[in-house]
PDB file of C-alpha atoms in Angstrom:
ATOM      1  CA  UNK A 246       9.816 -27.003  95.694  1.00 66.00           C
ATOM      2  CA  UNK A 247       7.173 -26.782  93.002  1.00 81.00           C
ATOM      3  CA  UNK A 248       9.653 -25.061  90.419  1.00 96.00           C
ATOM      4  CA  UNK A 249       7.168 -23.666  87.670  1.00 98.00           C
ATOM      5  CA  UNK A 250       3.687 -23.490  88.168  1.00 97.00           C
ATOM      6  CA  UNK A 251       0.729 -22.767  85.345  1.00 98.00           C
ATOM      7  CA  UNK A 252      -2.492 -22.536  85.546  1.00 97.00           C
ATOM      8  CA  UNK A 253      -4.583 -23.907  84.127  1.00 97.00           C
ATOM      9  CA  UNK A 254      -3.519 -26.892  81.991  1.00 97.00           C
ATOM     10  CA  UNK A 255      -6.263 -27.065  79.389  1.00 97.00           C
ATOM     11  CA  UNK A 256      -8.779 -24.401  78.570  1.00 96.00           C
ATOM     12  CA  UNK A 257     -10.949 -24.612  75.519  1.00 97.00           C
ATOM     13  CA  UNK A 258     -12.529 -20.404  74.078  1.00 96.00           C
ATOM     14  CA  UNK A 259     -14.368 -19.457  72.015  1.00 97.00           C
ATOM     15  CA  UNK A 260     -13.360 -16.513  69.315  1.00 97.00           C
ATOM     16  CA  UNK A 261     -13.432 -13.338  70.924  1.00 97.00           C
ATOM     17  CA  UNK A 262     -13.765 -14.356  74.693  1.00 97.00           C
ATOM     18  CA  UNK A 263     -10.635 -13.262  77.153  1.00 96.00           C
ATOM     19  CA  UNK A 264      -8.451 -15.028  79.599  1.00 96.00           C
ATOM     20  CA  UNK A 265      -5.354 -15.108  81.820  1.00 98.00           C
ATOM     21  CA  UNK A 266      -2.572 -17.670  82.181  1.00 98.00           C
ATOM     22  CA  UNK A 267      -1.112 -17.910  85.358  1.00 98.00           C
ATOM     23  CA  UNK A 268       2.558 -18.786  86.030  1.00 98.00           C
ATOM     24  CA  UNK A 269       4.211 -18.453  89.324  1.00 98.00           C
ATOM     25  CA  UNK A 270       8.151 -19.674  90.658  1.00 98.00           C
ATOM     26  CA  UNK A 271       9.284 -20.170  94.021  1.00 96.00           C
ATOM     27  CA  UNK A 272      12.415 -20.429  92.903  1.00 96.00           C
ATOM     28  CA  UNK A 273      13.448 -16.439  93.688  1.00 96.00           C
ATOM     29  CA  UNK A 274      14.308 -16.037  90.335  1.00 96.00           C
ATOM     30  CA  UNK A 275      14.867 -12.456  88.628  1.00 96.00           C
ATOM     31  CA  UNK A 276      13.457 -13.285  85.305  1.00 96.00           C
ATOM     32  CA  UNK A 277      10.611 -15.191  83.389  1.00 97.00           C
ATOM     33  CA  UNK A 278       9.163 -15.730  80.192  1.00 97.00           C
ATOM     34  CA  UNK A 279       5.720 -16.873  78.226  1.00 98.00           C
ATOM     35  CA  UNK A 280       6.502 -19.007  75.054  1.00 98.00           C
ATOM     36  CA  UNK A 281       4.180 -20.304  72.306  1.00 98.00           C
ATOM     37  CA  UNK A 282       4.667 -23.546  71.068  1.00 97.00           C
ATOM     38  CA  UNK A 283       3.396 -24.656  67.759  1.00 94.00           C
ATOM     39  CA  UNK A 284       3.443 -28.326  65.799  1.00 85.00           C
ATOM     40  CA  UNK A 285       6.928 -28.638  64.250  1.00 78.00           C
ATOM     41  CA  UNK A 286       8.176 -25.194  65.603  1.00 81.00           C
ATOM     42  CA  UNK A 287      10.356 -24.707  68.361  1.00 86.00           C
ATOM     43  CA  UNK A 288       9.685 -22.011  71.249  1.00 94.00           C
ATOM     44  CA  UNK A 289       8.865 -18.649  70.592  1.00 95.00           C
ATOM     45  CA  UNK A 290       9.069 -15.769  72.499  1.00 96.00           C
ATOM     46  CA  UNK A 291       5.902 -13.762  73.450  1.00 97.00           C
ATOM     47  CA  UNK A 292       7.112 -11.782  76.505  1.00 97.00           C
ATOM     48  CA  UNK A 293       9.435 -11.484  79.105  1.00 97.00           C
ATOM     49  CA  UNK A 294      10.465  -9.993  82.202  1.00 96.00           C
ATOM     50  CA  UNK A 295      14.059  -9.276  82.804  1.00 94.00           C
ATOM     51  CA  UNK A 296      13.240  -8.248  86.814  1.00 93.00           C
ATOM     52  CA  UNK A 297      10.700  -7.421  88.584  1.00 92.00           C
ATOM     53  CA  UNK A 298       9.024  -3.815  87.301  1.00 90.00           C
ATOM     54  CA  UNK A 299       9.830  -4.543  83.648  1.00 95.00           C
ATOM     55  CA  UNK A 300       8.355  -6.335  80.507  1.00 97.00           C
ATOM     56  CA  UNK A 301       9.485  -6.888  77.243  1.00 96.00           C
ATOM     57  CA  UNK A 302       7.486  -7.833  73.913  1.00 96.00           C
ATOM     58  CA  UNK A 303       9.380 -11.068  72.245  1.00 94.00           C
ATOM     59  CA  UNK A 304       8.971 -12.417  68.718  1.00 92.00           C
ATOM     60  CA  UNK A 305       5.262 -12.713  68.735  1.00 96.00           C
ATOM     61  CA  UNK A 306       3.695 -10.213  71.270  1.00 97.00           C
ATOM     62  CA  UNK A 307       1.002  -9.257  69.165  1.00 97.00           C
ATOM     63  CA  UNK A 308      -2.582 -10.400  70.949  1.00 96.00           C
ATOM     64  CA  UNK A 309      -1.174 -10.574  74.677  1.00 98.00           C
ATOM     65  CA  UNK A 310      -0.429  -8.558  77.389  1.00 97.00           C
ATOM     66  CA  UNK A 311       1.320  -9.397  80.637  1.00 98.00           C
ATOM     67  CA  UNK A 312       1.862  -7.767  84.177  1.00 97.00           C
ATOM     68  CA  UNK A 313       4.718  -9.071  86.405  1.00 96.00           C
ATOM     69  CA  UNK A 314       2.910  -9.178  89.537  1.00 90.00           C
ATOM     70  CA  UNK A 315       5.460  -9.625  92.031  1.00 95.00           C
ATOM     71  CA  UNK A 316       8.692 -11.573  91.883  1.00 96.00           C
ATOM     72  CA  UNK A 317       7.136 -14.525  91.692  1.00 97.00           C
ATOM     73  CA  UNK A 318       4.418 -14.106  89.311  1.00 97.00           C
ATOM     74  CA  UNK A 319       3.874 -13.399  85.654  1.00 98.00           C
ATOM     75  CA  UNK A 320       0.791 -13.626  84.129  1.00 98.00           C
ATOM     76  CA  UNK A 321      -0.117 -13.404  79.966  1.00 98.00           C
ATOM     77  CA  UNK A 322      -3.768 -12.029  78.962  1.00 98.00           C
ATOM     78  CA  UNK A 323      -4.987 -12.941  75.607  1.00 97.00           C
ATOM     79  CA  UNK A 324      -8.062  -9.840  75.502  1.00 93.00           C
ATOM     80  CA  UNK A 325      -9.889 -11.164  72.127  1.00 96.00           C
ATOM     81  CA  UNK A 326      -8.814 -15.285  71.224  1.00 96.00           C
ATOM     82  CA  UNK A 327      -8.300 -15.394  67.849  1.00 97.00           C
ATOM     83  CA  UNK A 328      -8.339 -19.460  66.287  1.00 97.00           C
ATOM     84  CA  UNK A 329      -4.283 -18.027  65.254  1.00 96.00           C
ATOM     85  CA  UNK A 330      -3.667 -18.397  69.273  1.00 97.00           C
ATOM     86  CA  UNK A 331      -4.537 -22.137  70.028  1.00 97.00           C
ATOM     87  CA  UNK A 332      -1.544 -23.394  70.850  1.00 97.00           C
ATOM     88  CA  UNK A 333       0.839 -25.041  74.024  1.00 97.00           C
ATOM     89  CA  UNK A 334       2.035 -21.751  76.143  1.00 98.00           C
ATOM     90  CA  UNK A 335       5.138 -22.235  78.299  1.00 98.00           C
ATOM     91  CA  UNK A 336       6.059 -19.895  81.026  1.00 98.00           C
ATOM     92  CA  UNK A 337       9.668 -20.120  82.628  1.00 98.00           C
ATOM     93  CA  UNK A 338      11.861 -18.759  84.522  1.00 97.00           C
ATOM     94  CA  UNK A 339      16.127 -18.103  84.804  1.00 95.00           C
ATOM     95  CA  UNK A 340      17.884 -16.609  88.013  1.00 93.00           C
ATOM     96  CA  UNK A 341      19.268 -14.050  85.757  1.00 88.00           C
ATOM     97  CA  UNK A 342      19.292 -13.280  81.861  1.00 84.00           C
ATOM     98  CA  UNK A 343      21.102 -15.871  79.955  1.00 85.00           C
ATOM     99  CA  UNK A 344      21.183 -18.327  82.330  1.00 89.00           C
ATOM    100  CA  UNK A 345      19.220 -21.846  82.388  1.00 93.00           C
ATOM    101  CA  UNK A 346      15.874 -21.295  81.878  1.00 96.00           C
ATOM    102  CA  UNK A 347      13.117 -23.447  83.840  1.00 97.00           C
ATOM    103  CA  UNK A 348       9.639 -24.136  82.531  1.00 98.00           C
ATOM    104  CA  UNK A 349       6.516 -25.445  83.615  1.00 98.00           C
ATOM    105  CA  UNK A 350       4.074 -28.153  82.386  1.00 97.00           C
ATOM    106  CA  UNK A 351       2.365 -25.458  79.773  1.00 97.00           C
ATOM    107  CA  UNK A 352      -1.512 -24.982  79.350  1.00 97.00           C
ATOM    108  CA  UNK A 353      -2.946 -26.714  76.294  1.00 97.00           C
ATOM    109  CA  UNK A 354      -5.240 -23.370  74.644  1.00 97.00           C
ATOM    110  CA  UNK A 355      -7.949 -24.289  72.001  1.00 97.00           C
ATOM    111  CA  UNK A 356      -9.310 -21.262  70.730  1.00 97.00           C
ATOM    112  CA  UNK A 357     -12.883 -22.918  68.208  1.00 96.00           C
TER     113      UNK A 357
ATOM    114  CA  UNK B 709      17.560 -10.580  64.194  1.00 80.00           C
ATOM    115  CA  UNK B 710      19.244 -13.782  65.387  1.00 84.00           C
ATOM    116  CA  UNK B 711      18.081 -17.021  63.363  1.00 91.00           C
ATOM    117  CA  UNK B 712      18.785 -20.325  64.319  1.00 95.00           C
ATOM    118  CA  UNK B 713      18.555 -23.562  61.796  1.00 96.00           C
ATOM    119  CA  UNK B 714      18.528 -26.970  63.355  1.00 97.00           C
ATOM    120  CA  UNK B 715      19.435 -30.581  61.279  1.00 97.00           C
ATOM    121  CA  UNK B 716      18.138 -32.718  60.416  1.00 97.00           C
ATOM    122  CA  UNK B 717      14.284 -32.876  61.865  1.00 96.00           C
ATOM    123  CA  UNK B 718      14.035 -36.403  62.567  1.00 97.00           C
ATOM    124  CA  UNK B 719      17.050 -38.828  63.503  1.00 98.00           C
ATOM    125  CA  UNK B 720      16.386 -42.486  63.277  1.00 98.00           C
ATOM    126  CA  UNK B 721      19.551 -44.143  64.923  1.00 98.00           C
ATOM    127  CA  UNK B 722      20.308 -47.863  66.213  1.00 98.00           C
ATOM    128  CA  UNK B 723      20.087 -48.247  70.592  1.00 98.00           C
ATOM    129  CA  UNK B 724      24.073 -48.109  71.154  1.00 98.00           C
ATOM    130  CA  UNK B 725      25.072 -45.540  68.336  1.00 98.00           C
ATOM    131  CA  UNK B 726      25.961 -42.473  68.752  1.00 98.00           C
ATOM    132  CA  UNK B 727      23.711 -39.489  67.342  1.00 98.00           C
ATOM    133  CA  UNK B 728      24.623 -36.036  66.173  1.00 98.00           C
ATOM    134  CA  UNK B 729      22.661 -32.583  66.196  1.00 98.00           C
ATOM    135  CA  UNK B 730      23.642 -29.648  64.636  1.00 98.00           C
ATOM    136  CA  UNK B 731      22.253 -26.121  64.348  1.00 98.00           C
ATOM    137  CA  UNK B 732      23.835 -23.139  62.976  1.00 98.00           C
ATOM    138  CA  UNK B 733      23.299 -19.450  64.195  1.00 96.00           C
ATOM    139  CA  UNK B 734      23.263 -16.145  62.299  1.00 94.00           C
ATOM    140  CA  UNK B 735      24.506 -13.530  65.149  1.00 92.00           C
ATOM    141  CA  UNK B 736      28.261 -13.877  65.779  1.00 92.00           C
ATOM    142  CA  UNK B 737      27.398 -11.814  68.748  1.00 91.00           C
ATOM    143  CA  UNK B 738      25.944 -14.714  70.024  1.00 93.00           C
ATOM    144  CA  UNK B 739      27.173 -15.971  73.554  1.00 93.00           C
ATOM    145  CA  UNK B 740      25.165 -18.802  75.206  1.00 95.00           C
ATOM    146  CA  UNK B 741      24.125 -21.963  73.400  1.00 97.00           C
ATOM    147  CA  UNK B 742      21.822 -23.933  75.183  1.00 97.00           C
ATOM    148  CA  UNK B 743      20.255 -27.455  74.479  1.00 98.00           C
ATOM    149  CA  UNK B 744      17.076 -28.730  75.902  1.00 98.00           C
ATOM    150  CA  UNK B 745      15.106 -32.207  75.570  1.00 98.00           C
ATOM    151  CA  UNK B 746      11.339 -32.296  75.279  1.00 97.00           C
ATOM    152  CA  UNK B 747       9.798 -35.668  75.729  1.00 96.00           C
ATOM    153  CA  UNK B 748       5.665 -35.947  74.594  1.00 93.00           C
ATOM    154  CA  UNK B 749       3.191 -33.867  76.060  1.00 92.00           C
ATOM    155  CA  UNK B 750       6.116 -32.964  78.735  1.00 95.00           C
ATOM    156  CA  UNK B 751       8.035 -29.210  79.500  1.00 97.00           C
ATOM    157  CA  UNK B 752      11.050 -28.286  77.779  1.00 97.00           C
ATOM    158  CA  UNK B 753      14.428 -29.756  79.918  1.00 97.00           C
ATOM    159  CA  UNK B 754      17.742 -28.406  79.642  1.00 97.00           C
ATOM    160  CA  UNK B 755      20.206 -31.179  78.996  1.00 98.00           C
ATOM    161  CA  UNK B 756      23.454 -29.263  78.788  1.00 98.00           C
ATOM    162  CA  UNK B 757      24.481 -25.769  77.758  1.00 97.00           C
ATOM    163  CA  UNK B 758      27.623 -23.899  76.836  1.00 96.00           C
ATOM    164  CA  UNK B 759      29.342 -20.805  76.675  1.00 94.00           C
ATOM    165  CA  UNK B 760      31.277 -19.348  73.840  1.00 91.00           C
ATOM    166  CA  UNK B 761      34.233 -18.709  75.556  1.00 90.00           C
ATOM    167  CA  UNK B 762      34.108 -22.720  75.531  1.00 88.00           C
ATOM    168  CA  UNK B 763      34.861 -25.106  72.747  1.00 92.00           C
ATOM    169  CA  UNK B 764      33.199 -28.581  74.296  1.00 96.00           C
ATOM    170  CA  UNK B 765      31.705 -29.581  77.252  1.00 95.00           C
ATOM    171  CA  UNK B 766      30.890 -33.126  78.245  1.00 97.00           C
ATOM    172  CA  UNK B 767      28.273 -34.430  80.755  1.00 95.00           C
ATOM    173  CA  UNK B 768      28.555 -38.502  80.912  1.00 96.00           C
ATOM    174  CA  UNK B 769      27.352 -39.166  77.329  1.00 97.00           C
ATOM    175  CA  UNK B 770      26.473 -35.919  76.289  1.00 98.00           C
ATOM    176  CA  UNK B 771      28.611 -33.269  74.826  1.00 98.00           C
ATOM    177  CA  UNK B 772      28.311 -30.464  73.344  1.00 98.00           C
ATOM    178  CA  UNK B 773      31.038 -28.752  70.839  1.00 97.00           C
ATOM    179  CA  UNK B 774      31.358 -24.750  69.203  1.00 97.00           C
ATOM    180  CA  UNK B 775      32.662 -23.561  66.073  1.00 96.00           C
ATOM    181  CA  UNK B 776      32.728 -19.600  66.638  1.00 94.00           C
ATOM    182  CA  UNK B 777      34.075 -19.212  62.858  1.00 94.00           C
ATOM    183  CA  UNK B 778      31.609 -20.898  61.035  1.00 95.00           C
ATOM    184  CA  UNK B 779      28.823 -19.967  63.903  1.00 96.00           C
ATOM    185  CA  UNK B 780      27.773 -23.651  64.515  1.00 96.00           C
ATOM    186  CA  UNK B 781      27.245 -25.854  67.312  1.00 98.00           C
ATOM    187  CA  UNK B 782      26.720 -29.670  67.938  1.00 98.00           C
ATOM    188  CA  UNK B 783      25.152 -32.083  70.157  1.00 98.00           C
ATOM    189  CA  UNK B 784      26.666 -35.451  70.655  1.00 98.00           C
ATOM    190  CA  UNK B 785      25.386 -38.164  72.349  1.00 98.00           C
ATOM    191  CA  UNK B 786      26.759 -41.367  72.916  1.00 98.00           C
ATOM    192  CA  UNK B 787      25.664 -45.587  73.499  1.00 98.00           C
ATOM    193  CA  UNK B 788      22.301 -44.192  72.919  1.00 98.00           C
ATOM    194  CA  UNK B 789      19.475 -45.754  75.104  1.00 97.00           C
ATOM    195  CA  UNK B 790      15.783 -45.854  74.798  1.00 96.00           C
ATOM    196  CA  UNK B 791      15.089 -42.788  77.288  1.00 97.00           C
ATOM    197  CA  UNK B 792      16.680 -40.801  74.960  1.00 98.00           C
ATOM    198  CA  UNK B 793      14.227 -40.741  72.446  1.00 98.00           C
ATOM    199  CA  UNK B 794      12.230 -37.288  72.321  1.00 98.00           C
ATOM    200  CA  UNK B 795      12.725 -33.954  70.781  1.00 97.00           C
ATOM    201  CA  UNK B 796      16.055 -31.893  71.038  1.00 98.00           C
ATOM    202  CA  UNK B 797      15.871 -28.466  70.625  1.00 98.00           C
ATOM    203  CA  UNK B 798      18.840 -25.793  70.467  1.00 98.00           C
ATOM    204  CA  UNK B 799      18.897 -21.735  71.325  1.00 97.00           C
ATOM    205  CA  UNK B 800      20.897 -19.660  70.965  1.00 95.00           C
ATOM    206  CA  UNK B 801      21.135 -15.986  72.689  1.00 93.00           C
ATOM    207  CA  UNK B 802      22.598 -12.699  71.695  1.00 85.00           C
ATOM    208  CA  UNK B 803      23.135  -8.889  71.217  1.00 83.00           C
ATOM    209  CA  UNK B 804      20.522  -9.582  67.819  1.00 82.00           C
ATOM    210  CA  UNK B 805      17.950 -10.880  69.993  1.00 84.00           C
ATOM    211  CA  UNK B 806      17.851  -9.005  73.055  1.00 83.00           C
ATOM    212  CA  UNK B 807      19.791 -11.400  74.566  1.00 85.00           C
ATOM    213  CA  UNK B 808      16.873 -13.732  74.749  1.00 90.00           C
ATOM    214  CA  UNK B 809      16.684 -17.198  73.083  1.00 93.00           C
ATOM    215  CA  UNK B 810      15.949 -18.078  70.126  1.00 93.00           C
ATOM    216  CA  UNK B 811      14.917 -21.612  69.067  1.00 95.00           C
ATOM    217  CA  UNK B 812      15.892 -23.988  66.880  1.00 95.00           C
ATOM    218  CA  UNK B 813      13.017 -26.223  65.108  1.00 95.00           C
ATOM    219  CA  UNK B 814      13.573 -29.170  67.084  1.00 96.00           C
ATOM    220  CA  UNK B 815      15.102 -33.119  65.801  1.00 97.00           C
ATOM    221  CA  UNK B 816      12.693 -35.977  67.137  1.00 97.00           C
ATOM    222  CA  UNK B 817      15.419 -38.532  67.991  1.00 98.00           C
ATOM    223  CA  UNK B 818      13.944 -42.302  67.658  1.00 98.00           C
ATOM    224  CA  UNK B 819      15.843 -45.030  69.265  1.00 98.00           C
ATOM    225  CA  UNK B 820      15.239 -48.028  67.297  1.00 96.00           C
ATOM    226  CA  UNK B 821      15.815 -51.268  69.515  1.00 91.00           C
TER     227      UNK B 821
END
């Protein structure tokens, strides 16, 4: 089993371009989740989805979008990259809400 | 909302001691505590979580202890060994926040030799 999987690992943008993360679990779990992850911050919450068919903003939703594709995939659109976004993004996923949450490697997003 | 405070950031402690993490929560709502280690350039692992109808829970030399009243929880871990240096991070989740998780700041644990 693969667990988590994001693509891509490293992308470099320029200000203004667009692009989509990818995250997918083979896990069959319900819900999943994109965090940011700053220097000397812990995780914060963009977006989640508690099941398939819904999606939630988090803390800091404000620049991305995301569509639950299926059950097993979740993907987070930044439209316009602002230098504000570069950071590590996390996607994960939990069988249920409030349970163990599992995460995959991240993609390392440089926004010049 | 839900805020969580972690201490202290960085925790230098001798290989064999025993080192302590604590982070304190603002919702008393708040029902599921867990803890996660984060070693460089890797994805966020959870190491142990608990519950709060649950005062401590142990997992070999981890453990993990609850004080509803004062809305704080611990990690302990013990005979510390080199593989357990990295970053430690606590959540916490609750009616405040949606029942998602919200994150501590993280403690860099270095295990000097």
């Amino acid at each position: 089993n693969a667990g988590v999987t994001q693509t891509p690992k490293f992308q470099v943008l320029k200000t203004g371009q667009s692009m989509t993360l990818q995250c997918a679990q083979d896990m069959n779990h319900n819900s999943m989740y994109w965090y940011r992850q700053d220097p000397g911050m812990g995780l914060r919450l963009i977006y989640y989805s508690a099941s398939e068919g819904t999606t939630d903003k988090g803390e800091v939703p404000n620049g991305y979008n995301v569509s639950r594709l299926n059950k097993r995939e979740f993907s987070l659109r930044l439209e316009s990259a602002a230098p504000s976004q570069t950071s590590v993004y996390f996607c994960a996923s939990s069988e249920l809400e409030v349970q163990p949450q599992h995460f995959g490697d991240g993609t390392r997003l440089s926004i010049l | 909302g839900e805020n969580v405070e972690q201490h202290p950031s960085t925790l230098s402690v001798q290989e064999g001691d025993s080192a302590v993490i604590k982070c304190t929560y603002s919702d008393s709502a708040s029902n599921y505590f867990p803890w996660y280690k984060q070693e460089l350039g890797k994805r966020p692992q959870l190491i142990i979580d608990i519950r709060s109808n649950v005062g401590e829970k142990k997992d070999q030399r981890i453990a993990v202890t609850l004080n509803k009243t004062a809305k704080h929880f611990s990690l302990h871990i013990t005979e510390t060994q080199p593989e357990d240096s990295a970053v430690y991070f606590c959540a916490a989740s609750g009616m405040d926040s949606n029942y998602q998780l919200i994150w501590g700041a993280g403690t860099k644990l270095i295990i000097k030799p």
